[in-house]
């Protein structure tokens, strides 16, 4: 598989009022993303609440996405992460059958790997279940508690995992990230996972991002990338600041669930995040709407 | 259910050389625990590698334990923890069918609850699937990353979860622990989960412990409890020090997997811990044996 | 010097409305402590705001305490901690001249020692400036960020520091604490530094505590120690719970500065804590007073 | 004062074999920095071991630097940080008398400020002692433990501290950093403090860095800045990677003290770091030299 170029959204898990997943919403969701030039869907990840879904629900969502993306320009990457490599390997096999373009693996987040070697061995067990599929590692230590440097991981994993394709890098260690970009002459696809500072990754040579805000603000980031590519850094910085202002509302309104509020704002009601994630009340949503309007960035939101 | 009195072992998951679970070893394991006066088995927990097993494997183990304990004085508590309350509720239902005496719930360890309320709500969803079973909360923040105070949790959960029975408390906050002991006139069963300082919990009124070293050193702890109960504190302290010296070898030899090495030392080969946990090499095991012998505590180990 | 037996208060730094230290208040303060059976004053520590005072102010306070304690049964321990061992050694020399009974040393809290050896070497440089004074190490990792185990420290320091007398242990690692109690047949004076769980230290053989709440609630703790010593554990636990309820108000009202509010409550106006510590407003103090009254523990407070 | 443009070195504290500071080495040191186009000296900081020196030693060093820089193009910024604002204010006054160009203030690192307001108030007390001097805040949470966001700090401090000039930002929060750059139309001088990823700060509009490796590798960074400014990003990335490879040796050889080993390598013997910092042995230094030679980056080191 070629390296990704552009924005990969981490889709939300659409749920109805009763908290059940709504696979029927995914075809339209996929179309919407493609319309906004998104090139991939990283499903069942943090934004997609993979850890809060049952194994069966994740399969239903995976199948809905591969069906929806079939005739579209959107690639599907399915996170098969978990704490049991056996169960993740089963998910990987199902993903292959369902026709995903790639899988992604998460560091185990209960028992933390002692080092890069143990982490690579853990991933290898899963990757070898699907030798023909590209495999990404999803590095998000703030949630997994696994702070192994990715350059150390690549040194171990490059020998152990022939189908390793790259890393979704959701951490602020640009020293480590640049080292990974340069590792083995740029063999691995290094995708940036922090929307709020992607400009600092672009300058290092990164060409793609995986994030939650690409669901609803893809135009903002494509404008930023264009500005960066044409050397208009003043504009790029201004757009990054707008992305920051937008993301700061996530903190103000309680965290990750605010992403679904942004989706609602642009017209998609995907319900609530499951427990233990906290959702905002109806009252807070009204205040949130006011705050979003005050940002005055309508043209930068994705279009239905 | 009455409060527990005595030692509850957190059994290891017996595995063969190929890394497959060996349910057939459990009947003998259970008999051995009972022979050493252990009063309960807290299965599929940290020591039992619940997070590293597949859902199916956990069910197999659960059924083997309830079968083995049926005509014994050992109660079975099954940890149904996970990050998806839906999946945990399914496990709870299976546990009830399999005939466990109680279930235990873990804080979700990927998305961390925003506070005591979210944690209690998460647990309530699981507990209400099995309204007739006693439910324990398993507090182990060093692994889950959920540092909610248990006194705050009880204040929320006591109203929400009628079948809440108590807490397995694996954390060193004795201020919080004593507050829980006193909460609602001692309504909840507070079981201590740190073998290395259980003496400091006994003085607070705690009457039971759940731990991994009770698998192989139950006599040590029963002697300590007896000494404490008869006011022979000098002996109790000496025994606690021996427990510390024994537990310090876990750190020296790489952590939790050393527990299976202790089991091997006293005659049970339960295989390795699964990845990402690191196991000691055969060479290291020889050194470990020497270190154990140097402790000179044979009479305090459990008897086959 | 014999080991301490009983309560050592960590006195507050008395300040006037302008935020200047008031050494003239110390004679009366010392008398008050003695009247309440306090056996030592651990000055210029965390409670005493040593780190917020200038070198000169600390000297003034030290001299006032040694003068005040001269003909009393109160021993004075002066914390000479800092991040520069040279400056701490100078303070140690001054302490000796001023006539303190012992000094205490803190782990350096900017550059953290790489391990027990570096920590012991750092302390040795200070201790050797005052070879005839007993030296205590003050272990409070939550503030210093130095999480070296004290048993490892003792193993290094016992050979390097002939005048090492013991440790003020302000951390919740009872496994480490008990190991230190047993080290070299109990050579070192292990003083407990967490008032809220001192009962769990008493059972391990600890005979003294150093804390801030001994300033205003010495009777509570002496009652607890008496109850423990006579085997009346139910009473000891109830008193520990009252200490917890009292200490919980520190958290509710913003932290360490609440200690000075307790002093005000019993009749000593020692002013505010210096920046960056936050003090409660006059309004909050009124609510605090109500909360203290609701605890209904007047007889357990120290008497003027 | 105009904003800085270029590299500001954080000089090491020159010490002799006995561990005494050598102010006589500073004139030559200053000349060497200027020769390598360094535009400022940030003295008594982390690299300069300010926290390990006595107040008197810091004054001696300050005076030596202002004397040395007098007729040079190097500006002197003196870190007057500490945990007592009174003592820091005294240092600030002395700095003004000694003729520094600016002072810098550190967050107090024992008691941590409750929030941005407390931090700003603490700094204000020091800054108001020297109203005519520009004041920088030195943000290095990994050492101070104060993780207040700088955009929140600026919002408080901009009103309280008229002579606030900017921030030395030694932390990897590019979202916060960019927000500070844009705050009040770019009023504040935002200097980057992490040499290993300064390229990711340049793209955000940052024009200066303060760091330890600028002592010995200024040409590397000036080449990087030139490449960035002319749009030659491939070269800029390659140079950043060389900086990373160089900096990785600090981790390999034990940390901050390795900086003095680099100085020795290029011809300056500045002795050891004081305790508690660990220094490398003579044997390790030989291996270190081999590793440095293997980097093959001689032309990028500073020239004597």
PDB file of C-alpha atoms in Angstrom, chain D residues 12 78 145 156 159 163 300:
ATOM      1  CA  UNK D  12      27.443  25.793  32.019  1.00  0.00           C
ATOM      2  CA  UNK D  78      19.894  35.912  34.732  1.00  0.00           C
ATOM      3  CA  UNK D 145       6.321  20.152  38.371  1.00  0.00           C
ATOM      4  CA  UNK D 156      -3.113  36.656  34.225  1.00  0.00           C
ATOM      5  CA  UNK D 159      -2.134  42.629  33.517  1.00  0.00           C
ATOM      6  CA  UNK D 163       7.785  44.432  32.552  1.00  0.00           C
ATOM      7  CA  UNK D 300      28.551  21.629  12.967  1.00  0.00           C
TER       8      UNK D 300
END
